[in-house]
Each structure stands twice: as structure tokens, then as C-alpha cells.
Amino acid sequence: MTTRPQWKYMDKMRCFRKRSVFPLLGVLITFLLFFNLYMDGGYMLEAEKRQLGDSLMHPGNRYIHTFRDLSNFSGTINVTYRYLAGIPLPRKKFLTIGLSSVKRRRGNYLLETIKSIFDQSNYEELNEIVVVVHLAEFDLVWCENLVQEITRKFGHHVIAGRLLVIQAPEEFYPSLEGLKRNYNDPDDRVRFRSKQNVDYAFLLNFCTNLSHYYMMLEDDVRCSRNFLTALKKVITSREGSYWVMLEFSKLGYIGKLYHSKDLPRLAHFLLMFYQEMPCDWLLIHFRGLLAQKDVIRFKPSLFQHMGYYSSYKGAENKLKDDDFEEDSVDLPDNPPARLYTNIKVFENYQATKAYSSIIDEYFWGKPPSTGDFFVIIFNKSTKIRRIAIVTGTEDRQSDVLHHGALEVGQRSVETKQGWQCGSYITLGEFKGGKIEVNNVDRKIGFDIECVRIVITASQSEWLIIRTISLWTTQPVSQLT
């Protein structure tokens, strides 16, 4: 059910309208945000809140009645769901995976998607996930037949509480007639994308308290092997940093990760502006409102679009994510750490960016001199089994480390030049701007506190450290 990535680019007039509407929408969104904060502050009586809320949202719009409290964006939406298969378990899981599905004119990939989620997860991972399928289709016969297929093929997962199938009744939906025709879209496309926003809003609302994190997928994707372990590694590496949405695919509404605590706000947001634009465009505004300015996308992608026909009119859609890798189990662990360097940093290419798996992030510094260093100080001592470091990029192949050594150390102390370790052991020299060392834990007799790159000869070229990848001997859950 890939949303419309190519519609953004198809005609210049549409782009012009997009540029003109976005600033207006931004002003409206900002006003509503402050309106919400103002009302939360207790400066208005309840009757005044209702009156202002009604005037803002237009009394004729049915979706007013789906909100429990317009003044509280952190509250859930008052919807009575139908449970078509399974019931929620009392214990919170680590991750909820949400899918919204409708009847397609051509092809149906939902069962394959569910199968991929479960097949690509091991036993320990299965115990940490719950999959919620929202059948956002008002054809009850179709829904009943599909539920029978789901329970027949995945009955043991339903019984184990790993798979739920729900439906939000049609009476809770806002009007899908007479919608705004932004971007000069035909009426049927406006109706399709507007309903899709509401479908997602109700799905997010239901999933609020099921887990600590939430992953949005579409109903026509396949997953990489052990994707949950890869997700945990990324979340661990982001400890202490602020984020709203992490992206593990560059397509549509596939592979978008949220904190579950943010789901009520996102559900309200999609429902408020359901007829304005497609959901993947609304997400850009939502992310920005919560102060995440830039996209945070990781490579390799963990999810791949596999459908050939769109859920909109059965149109052909063969989009693929060329960053997808079927086997993601070997992603580095990169334990939580602080990074220091005395190499002069260029613009905002800070040291931390070399330790990140975010696409197009790297450290970039001015020409280093003999004795300069780049050091990683772990939050706690760690057993490291493998280290791989790559310098330079494809378009700046001269900005590599020509002469350098890789060292590991213990007994970290604070010095005038920042934190360092009291003693180091050299593991090897850089060759061709790269170094990789395996079986590190067998070569040294202590838990590592520092990993350091030392410049052994000055160079006239600038230095890019593209990736620093570390693999530990401990499970990801023990690295925090």
C-alpha cells in the first residue's frame, strides 16, 4: 500500500501549489499547537474550550466526536474497536508493528507481509513483538474471509498474543465527501488518501499502550532477517540523543519507528489534517513540530516494498528500496560512548557522526598532524570482538587517513585534552584508509574502555572518517 512518492514530482503546477499551501499549513499547525498548550495551562474554562474547539474544527465535521478531549493531545481518541482476532496481553512488549490494509483491486500481499515478519524473527525476538493489523475496509464479508485466512495460517501467533486483527467501525470515520481538492487531485484520490490518514490515526491510537516502541509498515513489504535485533542496536546507539522518528526505509510509510508515548499526538495530528495532504507529507510537519528538523534514516534499509500493484485503483507500482539488505544481523553494535578529537572539525561534521549509522553522516576534519587523535570512550567497559573503520568517501577519495594506527585502552581519565585512557595497546595500522581487526577479545586481556585512532604522520589532505563499526560479545540489551 505504498503511498504516492512519485506524485510529488509529476507536474510543476502541483509543486507550486505545494509550496504555497505548506507555509499556510505550517502557520495553522503552529496556531493549533499553541492553542493546545494554552488550553492545557488552565487559562480557559471547560465551556470556553469546547466553544473554541468547535469553532476551530467546524461544527459540521463528524470527526470532532472521535476525540475524547480536544485540549489534550496526549490522550487517546475515543473509538470502540472490533476485535476480529486475538486480544492484547497485559505485559508491554518492546515493539508493536502496525499494518493497515484495505481490499485491493489487484493483488493482496498482507499474508505474505505477516509471514515475513514472523519468519524473519527468532524465538527471542518473537517474544518482544506484537503485530496489529487494522482491516480498514467496510466490506464486512471481505474482512471475515480474510480473518479466517489469517487465523488459519497464523493461529499459533494469535493464541500467543503476537498477532491482533482489529477494525474501527465506519461510524467513527469523518465525512469522506466534499473534501478539499488540494494539489488539484481528482476526487477519488483525495478520498483515498484522506481515508488512509484516518486509517493510520485509528491504528496508532489503538497501539498506544502495547509496547515501548512502534514501527509502521505497509501491507506489502518483506523484512530483513533479525530486523528487531538491528532496531535494538540502533536504539541503543541513539541513547541520550533526541529523536521523534527513525527511518529504516526510504519508501512511503514503511519502516518508520516512534516512541509509543508519541502515538496519541500523531493520531490526533493525522485526524485533524486528514484531508490536507498524504500521510507521508504530514509526517514531515509532525516531526518538525516536535523539534526533529532533519530526517534520521539508517542504512541498510530493513524493509522492502514487494507489491506490484498499488492499493489505489490497482495502479502498477514497482518501487524498490535499493538500500535494502536481506540479512541485517551483522550490523555493528556501537555501544553508547563519548567521542573526542583534537583534529579541527569542518563546519558541523562532528566526531559523533563517524559513529552513526545514519545515511550521509561522517566526521570531516582539516588536515591532521602527527600525534593527533580521535578517541571513543565507552560509557562502561566493553568486550569488543571486531572493529572496522573506513575513511574517505566515494566522491572525496583523497580525504582518507594515509598514516594512522588503531589502539584500544583501559582506565579512562579526564585530561586537558578531554577524556583518554591511561594505557593503550596497538591493534594495527591503517592501509588504504581502512582497518579491520577480528577476534579483538582474544588478543587482549581486558575489557575495553577506549578505542583510539592516532595519526602517525602529518598529511596535507583533509580527513573524512566515514564509519566506525564495533561489534561486541554481549547482547545488545546489556550494553546500556
CSV table of C-alpha atoms in Angstrom, one decimal:
chain,number,residue,atom,x,y,z
A,1,MET,CA,0.0,0.0,0.0
A,2,THR,CA,2.8,2.3,-0.9
A,3,THR,CA,1.8,6.0,-0.7
A,4,ARG,CA,2.4,8.3,-3.6
A,5,PRO,CA,6.1,9.2,-3.8
A,6,GLN,CA,6.0,9.9,-7.5
A,7,TRP,CA,3.0,12.3,-7.3
A,8,LYS,CA,5.3,14.9,-5.7
A,9,TYR,CA,7.3,15.3,-8.8
A,10,MET,CA,4.9,14.8,-11.7
A,11,ASP,CA,3.9,18.3,-12.5
A,12,LYS,CA,5.3,21.8,-11.9
A,13,MET,CA,1.9,23.3,-11.1
A,14,ARG,CA,1.4,20.8,-8.4
A,15,CYS,CA,4.8,21.7,-6.9
A,16,PHE,CA,3.8,25.4,-7.0
A,17,ARG,CA,0.6,24.6,-5.1
A,18,LYS,CA,2.6,22.5,-2.6
A,19,ARG,CA,5.0,25.4,-1.9
A,20,SER,CA,2.1,27.8,-1.4
A,21,VAL,CA,0.0,25.5,0.8
A,22,PHE,CA,2.8,24.3,3.1
A,23,PRO,CA,3.6,27.7,4.7
A,24,LEU,CA,-0.1,28.2,5.3
A,25,LEU,CA,-0.5,24.8,6.8
A,26,GLY,CA,2.6,25.4,8.9
A,27,VAL,CA,1.0,28.6,10.4
A,28,LEU,CA,-2.2,26.7,11.1
A,29,ILE,CA,-0.4,23.8,12.7
A,30,THR,CA,1.7,26.2,14.9
A,31,PHE,CA,-1.5,28.0,15.9
A,32,LEU,CA,-3.2,24.8,16.9
A,33,LEU,CA,-0.2,23.7,18.9
A,34,PHE,CA,-0.2,26.9,20.9
A,35,PHE,CA,-3.9,26.7,21.2
A,36,ASN,CA,-3.5,23.2,22.8
A,37,LEU,CA,-0.8,24.4,25.2
A,38,TYR,CA,-2.9,27.5,26.1
A,39,MET,CA,-5.8,25.3,27.0
A,40,ASP,CA,-3.7,22.8,28.9
A,41,GLY,CA,-2.4,25.6,31.0
A,42,GLY,CA,-5.8,26.0,32.7
A,43,TYR,CA,-6.4,29.6,31.5
A,44,MET,CA,-9.8,28.7,29.9
A,45,LEU,CA,-12.9,27.3,31.4
A,46,GLU,CA,-14.1,24.0,30.0
A,47,ALA,CA,-17.1,25.6,28.3
A,48,GLU,CA,-14.8,28.1,26.6
A,49,LYS,CA,-12.5,25.2,25.5
A,50,ARG,CA,-15.5,23.4,23.9
A,51,GLN,CA,-16.7,26.6,22.2
A,52,LEU,CA,-13.3,27.5,20.7
A,53,GLY,CA,-12.6,23.9,19.8
A,54,ASP,CA,-15.9,23.7,17.9
A,55,SER,CA,-15.2,26.9,16.0
A,56,LEU,CA,-11.7,25.8,15.0
A,57,MET,CA,-12.8,22.3,13.9
A,58,HIS,CA,-16.1,23.4,12.2
A,59,PRO,CA,-19.2,22.0,13.9
A,60,GLY,CA,-20.3,20.1,10.9
A,61,ASN,CA,-17.2,17.8,10.8
A,62,ARG,CA,-18.1,14.4,12.3
A,63,TYR,CA,-14.6,13.7,13.5
A,64,ILE,CA,-14.9,16.2,16.4
A,65,HIS,CA,-16.8,13.4,18.2
A,66,THR,CA,-14.0,10.9,17.9
A,67,PHE,CA,-11.8,13.0,20.2
A,68,ARG,CA,-12.0,12.3,23.9
A,69,ASP,CA,-10.6,15.8,24.7
A,70,LEU,CA,-9.5,18.3,22.1
A,71,SER,CA,-7.4,20.1,24.6
A,72,ASN,CA,-5.3,17.1,25.4
A,73,PHE,CA,-3.2,15.8,22.5
A,74,SER,CA,-1.6,13.2,24.8
A,75,GLY,CA,-4.9,11.5,25.3
A,76,THR,CA,-6.2,8.7,23.2
A,77,ILE,CA,-9.1,9.0,20.7
A,78,ASN,CA,-12.4,7.6,21.9
A,79,VAL,CA,-13.0,4.8,19.4
A,80,THR,CA,-14.7,1.4,20.1
A,81,TYR,CA,-12.8,-1.1,18.1
A,82,ARG,CA,-13.9,-4.5,16.9
A,83,TYR,CA,-11.5,-7.3,17.8
A,84,LEU,CA,-11.5,-9.7,14.8
A,85,ALA,CA,-8.7,-11.9,16.0
A,86,GLY,CA,-6.7,-12.0,19.3
A,87,ILE,CA,-6.7,-9.8,22.3
A,88,PRO,CA,-3.9,-7.6,23.8
A,89,LEU,CA,-1.8,-9.1,26.5
A,90,PRO,CA,-1.3,-7.3,29.8
A,91,ARG,CA,2.5,-7.2,29.5
A,92,LYS,CA,4.0,-4.4,27.4
A,93,LYS,CA,6.2,-5.7,24.6
A,94,PHE,CA,9.3,-4.0,23.2
A,95,LEU,CA,7.9,-3.3,19.7
A,96,THR,CA,4.5,-3.0,18.1
A,97,ILE,CA,4.4,-3.4,14.3
A,98,GLY,CA,1.3,-1.8,12.8
A,99,LEU,CA,-0.2,-2.6,9.4
A,100,SER,CA,-3.3,-1.1,7.8
A,101,SER,CA,-4.9,-3.0,5.0
A,102,VAL,CA,-7.8,-2.5,2.6
A,103,LYS,CA,-9.3,-4.5,-0.2
A,104,ARG,CA,-7.2,-4.1,-3.4
A,105,ARG,CA,-8.4,-4.3,-7.0
A,106,ARG,CA,-5.3,-6.3,-8.0
A,107,GLY,CA,-3.1,-8.4,-5.7
A,108,ASN,CA,-3.1,-8.8,-1.9
A,109,TYR,CA,0.2,-9.0,-0.1
A,110,LEU,CA,-1.0,-8.9,3.6
A,111,LEU,CA,-0.5,-12.6,4.3
A,112,GLU,CA,3.0,-12.5,2.8
A,113,THR,CA,3.9,-9.5,4.9
A,114,ILE,CA,2.7,-11.1,8.1
A,115,LYS,CA,4.6,-14.2,7.2
A,116,SER,CA,7.8,-12.3,6.5
A,117,ILE,CA,7.6,-10.5,9.9
A,118,PHE,CA,7.4,-13.8,11.8
A,119,ASP,CA,9.7,-15.9,9.6
A,120,GLN,CA,12.5,-13.3,9.8
A,121,SER,CA,12.4,-13.2,13.7
A,122,ASN,CA,13.9,-15.8,16.0
A,123,TYR,CA,12.2,-17.1,19.2
A,124,GLU,CA,13.6,-14.4,21.5
A,125,GLU,CA,12.6,-11.7,19.0
A,126,LEU,CA,9.0,-13.1,18.6
A,127,ASN,CA,8.5,-12.7,22.4
A,128,GLU,CA,9.3,-9.0,22.1
A,129,ILE,CA,6.9,-8.0,19.3
A,130,VAL,CA,3.2,-7.7,18.7
A,131,VAL,CA,1.7,-7.3,15.2
A,132,VAL,CA,-1.5,-5.3,14.9
A,133,VAL,CA,-3.4,-5.5,11.6
A,134,HIS,CA,-6.1,-2.8,11.1
A,135,LEU,CA,-8.6,-4.0,8.4
A,136,ALA,CA,-9.7,-0.6,7.3
A,137,GLU,CA,-12.3,-1.9,4.9
A,138,PHE,CA,-16.1,-1.5,5.3
A,139,ASP,CA,-16.8,-4.7,3.3
A,140,LEU,CA,-17.5,-7.0,6.2
A,141,VAL,CA,-17.7,-10.1,4.1
A,142,TRP,CA,-14.2,-9.4,2.7
A,143,CYS,CA,-13.0,-8.8,6.3
A,144,GLU,CA,-14.5,-12.0,7.6
A,145,ASN,CA,-12.9,-14.1,4.8
A,146,LEU,CA,-9.5,-12.5,5.3
A,147,VAL,CA,-9.7,-13.0,9.1
A,148,GLN,CA,-10.4,-16.7,8.5
A,149,GLU,CA,-7.3,-17.0,6.4
A,150,ILE,CA,-5.2,-15.1,8.9
A,151,THR,CA,-6.3,-17.3,11.8
A,152,ARG,CA,-5.8,-20.5,9.8
A,153,LYS,CA,-2.2,-19.6,8.8
A,154,PHE,CA,-1.1,-17.8,11.9
A,155,GLY,CA,-3.4,-19.2,14.6
A,156,HIS,CA,-0.5,-20.0,17.0
A,157,HIS,CA,0.7,-16.4,16.9
A,158,VAL,CA,-2.9,-15.2,17.6
A,159,ILE,CA,-3.1,-17.6,20.6
A,160,ALA,CA,0.4,-16.4,21.8
A,161,GLY,CA,-0.8,-12.7,21.7
A,162,ARG,CA,1.7,-11.8,19.0
A,163,LEU,CA,-1.0,-11.1,16.4
A,164,LEU,CA,-4.1,-8.9,16.7
A,165,VAL,CA,-6.6,-8.1,14.0
A,166,ILE,CA,-8.9,-5.1,14.6
A,167,GLN,CA,-11.3,-2.8,12.8
A,168,ALA,CA,-12.5,0.7,13.6
A,169,PRO,CA,-16.2,0.9,12.7
A,170,GLU,CA,-17.3,3.1,9.8
A,171,GLU,CA,-19.4,5.3,12.1
A,172,PHE,CA,-16.3,6.7,13.8
A,173,TYR,CA,-14.9,8.0,10.5
A,174,PRO,CA,-15.2,11.6,9.5
A,175,SER,CA,-17.0,12.6,6.3
A,176,LEU,CA,-15.2,11.5,3.2
A,177,GLU,CA,-17.4,13.5,0.8
A,178,GLY,CA,-16.8,17.1,-0.3
A,179,LEU,CA,-13.2,17.1,0.7
A,180,LYS,CA,-10.6,19.7,-0.2
A,181,ARG,CA,-9.0,19.1,-3.6
A,182,ASN,CA,-5.5,20.3,-2.7
A,183,TYR,CA,-2.9,19.9,-5.5
A,184,ASN,CA,-5.8,19.5,-8.0
A,185,ASP,CA,-6.0,15.8,-7.2
A,186,PRO,CA,-9.1,14.0,-8.6
A,187,ASP,CA,-11.9,13.4,-6.1
A,188,ASP,CA,-11.3,9.7,-5.8
A,189,ARG,CA,-7.6,10.2,-5.0
A,190,VAL,CA,-8.4,12.8,-2.4
A,191,ARG,CA,-10.9,10.4,-0.8
A,192,PHE,CA,-8.4,7.6,-0.8
A,193,ARG,CA,-5.6,9.5,0.8
A,194,SER,CA,-7.9,11.2,3.3
A,195,LYS,CA,-9.3,7.9,4.4
A,196,GLN,CA,-5.8,6.4,4.6
A,197,ASN,CA,-4.8,9.2,7.1
A,198,VAL,CA,-7.8,8.3,9.3
A,199,ASP,CA,-7.0,4.5,8.9
A,200,TYR,CA,-3.5,5.2,10.3
A,201,ALA,CA,-4.8,7.5,13.0
A,202,PHE,CA,-7.1,4.8,14.4
A,203,LEU,CA,-4.3,2.2,14.1
A,204,LEU,CA,-1.8,4.4,16.0
A,205,ASN,CA,-4.4,5.2,18.6
A,206,PHE,CA,-5.1,1.5,19.3
A,207,CYS,CA,-1.4,0.7,19.7
A,208,THR,CA,-0.6,3.4,22.2
A,209,ASN,CA,-0.1,1.2,25.3
A,210,LEU,CA,1.0,-2.1,23.8
A,211,SER,CA,4.8,-1.6,23.7
A,212,HIS,CA,7.6,0.9,24.3
A,213,TYR,CA,8.2,1.5,20.6
A,214,TYR,CA,6.1,1.4,17.5
A,215,MET,CA,7.0,0.5,13.9
A,216,MET,CA,4.8,1.5,10.9
A,217,LEU,CA,4.8,-0.9,8.0
A,218,GLU,CA,2.6,-1.1,4.9
A,219,ASP,CA,0.8,-4.3,3.9
A,220,ASP,CA,3.1,-5.2,1.0
A,221,VAL,CA,6.6,-5.4,2.4
A,222,ARG,CA,9.2,-8.0,3.3
A,223,CYS,CA,11.6,-7.8,6.2
A,224,SER,CA,15.3,-8.4,6.6
A,225,ARG,CA,16.4,-11.2,8.8
A,226,ASN,CA,16.5,-10.4,12.6
A,227,PHE,CA,15.3,-6.8,11.9
A,228,LEU,CA,14.3,-6.5,15.6
A,229,THR,CA,17.9,-7.1,16.7
A,230,ALA,CA,19.1,-4.4,14.2
A,231,LEU,CA,16.5,-2.0,15.5
A,232,LYS,CA,17.6,-2.6,19.1
A,233,LYS,CA,21.2,-1.9,18.1
A,234,VAL,CA,20.2,1.5,16.6
A,235,ILE,CA,18.1,2.4,19.5
A,236,THR,CA,20.9,1.6,21.9
A,237,SER,CA,23.4,3.7,19.8
A,238,ARG,CA,21.0,6.6,20.0
A,239,GLU,CA,20.8,6.6,23.8
A,240,GLY,CA,20.9,10.1,25.2
A,241,SER,CA,20.0,11.7,21.8
A,242,TYR,CA,16.6,13.2,21.0
A,243,TRP,CA,14.5,11.8,18.2
A,244,VAL,CA,10.9,11.6,17.1
A,245,MET,CA,11.0,9.3,14.1
A,246,LEU,CA,13.8,7.0,12.9
A,247,GLU,CA,13.5,5.7,9.3
A,248,PHE,CA,14.6,2.2,8.2
A,249,SER,CA,13.3,2.5,4.6
A,250,LYS,CA,13.2,5.4,2.2
A,251,LEU,CA,9.8,4.5,0.7
A,252,GLY,CA,6.4,5.7,1.7
A,253,TYR,CA,5.2,4.9,5.2
A,254,ILE,CA,7.4,1.9,5.5
A,255,GLY,CA,9.8,1.3,8.4
A,256,LYS,CA,9.1,4.4,10.5
A,257,LEU,CA,9.9,4.0,14.2
A,258,TYR,CA,8.3,6.0,17.0
A,259,HIS,CA,8.3,6.1,20.8
A,260,SER,CA,4.9,4.8,21.8
A,261,LYS,CA,4.3,7.8,24.0
A,262,ASP,CA,4.2,10.0,20.9
A,263,LEU,CA,1.4,7.9,19.2
A,264,PRO,CA,-1.6,9.8,20.6
A,265,ARG,CA,-0.2,13.1,19.4
A,266,LEU,CA,0.5,11.6,15.9
A,267,ALA,CA,-3.0,10.0,15.8
A,268,HIS,CA,-4.6,13.4,16.7
A,269,PHE,CA,-2.5,15.1,14.1
A,270,LEU,CA,-3.4,12.8,11.2
A,271,LEU,CA,-7.0,13.0,12.1
A,272,MET,CA,-7.0,16.8,12.3
A,273,PHE,CA,-5.4,17.3,8.9
A,274,TYR,CA,-6.7,14.1,7.3
A,275,GLN,CA,-7.9,15.9,4.1
A,276,GLU,CA,-5.0,18.3,3.6
A,277,MET,CA,-2.3,16.0,2.1
A,278,PRO,CA,-0.9,12.4,2.1
A,279,CYS,CA,0.3,10.9,5.4
A,280,ASP,CA,4.0,10.8,4.4
A,281,TRP,CA,3.9,14.6,3.8
A,282,LEU,CA,2.1,15.2,7.1
A,283,LEU,CA,4.8,13.3,8.9
A,284,ILE,CA,7.3,15.9,7.9
A,285,HIS,CA,5.3,18.6,9.6
A,286,PHE,CA,4.7,16.4,12.7
A,287,ARG,CA,8.4,15.6,13.1
A,288,GLY,CA,9.3,19.3,12.7
A,289,LEU,CA,6.7,20.4,15.3
A,290,LEU,CA,8.3,18.0,17.8
A,291,ALA,CA,11.7,19.6,17.1
A,292,GLN,CA,13.4,16.9,14.9
A,293,LYS,CA,14.4,19.1,12.0
A,294,ASP,CA,16.3,16.5,9.8
A,295,VAL,CA,15.5,13.1,8.5
A,296,ILE,CA,17.2,10.3,10.5
A,297,ARG,CA,17.4,7.4,8.2
A,298,PHE,CA,19.6,4.3,8.6
A,299,LYS,CA,21.4,2.1,6.1
A,300,PRO,CA,20.9,-0.7,5.2
A,301,SER,CA,17.1,-0.5,5.0
A,302,LEU,CA,15.4,-3.2,6.9
A,303,PHE,CA,12.2,-3.4,4.9
A,304,GLN,CA,11.5,-3.7,1.2
A,305,HIS,CA,8.4,-2.9,-0.8
A,306,MET,CA,7.3,-6.1,-2.6
A,307,GLY,CA,3.9,-5.3,-4.1
A,308,TYR,CA,3.4,-4.7,-7.8
A,309,TYR,CA,0.0,-3.0,-7.7
A,310,SER,CA,-1.0,-0.1,-5.5
A,311,SER,CA,-4.0,-0.1,-3.2
A,312,TYR,CA,-5.2,3.0,-5.1
A,313,LYS,CA,-7.1,1.7,-8.1
A,314,GLY,CA,-4.7,-1.2,-8.6
A,315,ALA,CA,-2.2,1.0,-10.4
A,316,GLU,CA,1.2,-0.5,-11.2
A,317,ASN,CA,3.8,0.3,-8.5
A,318,LYS,CA,7.2,-1.4,-8.7
A,319,LEU,CA,9.1,0.9,-6.4
A,320,LYS,CA,12.1,-0.7,-4.7
A,321,ASP,CA,14.4,0.4,-2.0
A,322,ASP,CA,18.0,-0.1,-3.3
A,323,ASP,CA,19.4,0.3,0.2
A,324,PHE,CA,17.6,-2.9,1.4
A,325,GLU,CA,19.6,-5.9,2.6
A,326,GLU,CA,18.0,-9.2,3.3
A,327,ASP,CA,20.5,-10.1,6.1
A,328,SER,CA,20.9,-7.3,8.6
A,329,VAL,CA,22.1,-9.5,11.5
A,330,ASP,CA,25.7,-8.3,11.1
A,331,LEU,CA,25.0,-4.6,11.8
A,332,PRO,CA,27.5,-3.1,14.3
A,333,ASP,CA,26.6,-2.7,17.9
A,334,ASN,CA,28.4,0.6,18.5
A,335,PRO,CA,27.9,0.8,22.3
A,336,PRO,CA,27.0,4.1,24.0
A,337,ALA,CA,30.0,6.3,24.1
A,338,ARG,CA,31.5,9.8,24.1
A,339,LEU,CA,33.8,10.9,21.3
A,340,TYR,CA,36.7,13.4,21.4
A,341,THR,CA,39.2,14.6,18.8
A,342,ASN,CA,41.8,17.4,18.6
A,343,ILE,CA,41.5,17.5,14.8
A,344,LYS,CA,39.9,20.7,13.7
A,345,VAL,CA,36.3,20.0,12.7
A,346,PHE,CA,34.9,21.4,9.5
A,347,GLU,CA,31.5,23.0,9.9
A,348,ASN,CA,29.0,20.6,11.5
A,349,TYR,CA,30.8,17.3,10.6
A,350,GLN,CA,31.3,16.5,14.3
A,351,ALA,CA,33.1,13.4,15.7
A,352,THR,CA,29.8,11.7,16.7
A,353,LYS,CA,28.8,11.5,13.0
A,354,ALA,CA,31.6,8.9,12.4
A,355,TYR,CA,30.0,6.7,15.0
A,356,SER,CA,26.5,6.9,13.5
A,357,SER,CA,24.8,4.6,11.0
A,358,ILE,CA,22.7,7.4,9.6
A,359,ILE,CA,23.0,7.8,5.9
A,360,ASP,CA,25.4,10.5,4.7
A,361,GLU,CA,26.7,11.3,8.2
A,362,TYR,CA,30.5,11.3,8.8
A,363,PHE,CA,33.3,13.2,10.5
A,364,TRP,CA,35.2,15.7,8.4
A,365,GLY,CA,38.3,17.5,9.7
A,366,LYS,CA,41.0,19.7,8.4
A,367,PRO,CA,44.5,18.2,7.7
A,368,PRO,CA,45.7,16.3,10.8
A,369,SER,CA,49.2,16.3,12.2
A,370,THR,CA,51.4,13.7,13.7
A,371,GLY,CA,50.1,12.8,17.2
A,372,ASP,CA,46.5,14.0,16.6
A,373,PHE,CA,43.9,11.6,17.8
A,374,PHE,CA,40.2,10.6,17.5
A,375,VAL,CA,39.0,8.6,20.6
A,376,ILE,CA,35.9,6.8,21.6
A,377,ILE,CA,35.2,6.5,25.4
A,378,PHE,CA,32.6,3.9,26.3
A,379,ASN,CA,30.0,4.6,29.0
A,380,LYS,CA,31.2,1.4,30.6
A,381,SER,CA,33.9,-1.1,29.8
A,382,THR,CA,33.0,-3.5,27.0
A,383,LYS,CA,34.2,-6.7,25.4
A,384,ILE,CA,34.8,-6.0,21.7
A,385,ARG,CA,35.2,-8.8,19.2
A,386,ARG,CA,35.6,-6.9,15.9
A,387,ILE,CA,36.5,-3.3,14.8
A,388,ALA,CA,36.2,-1.9,11.3
A,389,ILE,CA,36.9,1.7,10.3
A,390,VAL,CA,36.6,3.3,6.8
A,391,THR,CA,37.9,6.8,5.9
A,392,GLY,CA,37.2,8.9,2.8
A,393,THR,CA,34.1,8.8,0.6
A,394,GLU,CA,33.4,7.8,-3.0
A,395,ASP,CA,33.4,11.5,-4.1
A,396,ARG,CA,36.3,12.5,-1.8
A,397,GLN,CA,38.7,9.6,-2.1
A,398,SER,CA,41.8,11.7,-1.3
A,399,ASP,CA,40.4,12.6,2.2
A,400,VAL,CA,41.5,9.3,3.7
A,401,LEU,CA,43.8,8.6,6.6
A,402,HIS,CA,47.1,7.9,5.0
A,403,HIS,CA,49.1,7.1,8.1
A,404,GLY,CA,47.4,6.0,11.3
A,405,ALA,CA,47.2,3.4,14.0
A,406,LEU,CA,44.3,1.8,15.8
A,407,GLU,CA,44.6,1.4,19.6
A,408,VAL,CA,42.4,0.1,22.4
A,409,GLY,CA,42.8,1.1,26.1
A,410,GLN,CA,41.6,0.9,29.6
A,411,ARG,CA,41.4,3.0,32.8
A,412,SER,CA,39.9,6.2,31.3
A,413,VAL,CA,40.7,9.5,32.9
A,414,GLU,CA,40.0,13.2,32.2
A,415,THR,CA,42.9,15.2,30.8
A,416,LYS,CA,43.4,18.7,29.5
A,417,GLN,CA,42.7,17.3,26.0
A,418,GLY,CA,39.5,15.6,27.1
A,419,TRP,CA,39.0,12.0,28.3
A,420,GLN,CA,41.7,9.4,27.5
A,421,CYS,CA,42.7,6.0,28.7
A,422,GLY,CA,45.7,5.6,30.9
A,423,SER,CA,47.2,2.8,28.8
A,424,TYR,CA,46.8,1.6,25.2
A,425,ILE,CA,47.6,-1.4,23.1
A,426,THR,CA,48.1,-1.1,19.3
A,427,LEU,CA,46.0,-3.4,17.2
A,428,GLY,CA,47.2,-2.5,13.7
A,429,GLU,CA,47.9,0.2,11.1
A,430,PHE,CA,45.6,1.7,8.5
A,431,LYS,CA,46.1,0.5,4.9
A,432,GLY,CA,44.4,2.3,2.0
A,433,GLY,CA,42.4,4.4,4.5
A,434,LYS,CA,40.8,1.3,6.2
A,435,ILE,CA,41.4,-1.1,9.0
A,436,GLU,CA,39.6,-4.2,10.2
A,437,VAL,CA,40.5,-6.3,13.2
A,438,ASN,CA,38.7,-9.5,14.2
A,439,ASN,CA,38.9,-11.6,17.4
A,440,VAL,CA,39.8,-8.5,19.4
A,441,ASP,CA,38.6,-10.0,22.7
A,442,ARG,CA,41.0,-12.9,22.2
A,443,LYS,CA,44.0,-10.7,21.5
A,444,ILE,CA,43.8,-8.6,24.6
A,445,GLY,CA,43.3,-9.5,28.3
A,446,PHE,CA,41.0,-6.7,29.5
A,447,ASP,CA,37.6,-5.1,28.8
A,448,ILE,CA,38.0,-2.1,26.6
A,449,GLU,CA,37.2,1.4,27.7
A,450,CYS,CA,38.7,3.4,24.8
A,451,VAL,CA,39.1,2.9,21.1
A,452,ARG,CA,41.6,5.4,19.6
A,453,ILE,CA,42.8,6.4,16.1
A,454,VAL,CA,46.3,8.0,16.2
A,455,ILE,CA,47.7,10.0,13.3
A,456,THR,CA,51.3,8.7,12.8
A,457,ALA,CA,52.3,11.1,10.0
A,458,SER,CA,51.0,14.6,9.0
A,459,GLN,CA,49.1,14.9,5.8
A,460,SER,CA,48.1,17.8,3.6
A,461,GLU,CA,44.7,16.3,2.7
A,462,TRP,CA,41.6,16.7,4.9
A,463,LEU,CA,40.3,13.7,6.8
A,464,ILE,CA,36.9,12.0,6.5
A,465,ILE,CA,36.1,9.2,8.9
A,466,ARG,CA,33.1,7.7,7.2
A,467,THR,CA,32.2,4.8,9.5
A,468,ILE,CA,33.4,3.4,12.8
A,469,SER,CA,31.8,0.0,13.4
A,470,LEU,CA,32.2,-2.0,16.6
A,471,TRP,CA,30.8,-5.5,17.4
A,472,THR,CA,30.6,-6.6,21.0
A,473,THR,CA,30.5,-10.1,22.5
A,474,GLN,CA,27.5,-9.1,24.7
A,475,PRO,CA,23.8,-9.0,23.8
A,476,VAL,CA,22.5,-5.6,22.8
A,477,SER,CA,20.3,-5.3,25.9
A,478,GLN,CA,23.4,-5.4,28.2
A,479,LEU,CA,25.2,-2.5,26.5
A,480,THR,CA,23.2,0.3,28.1
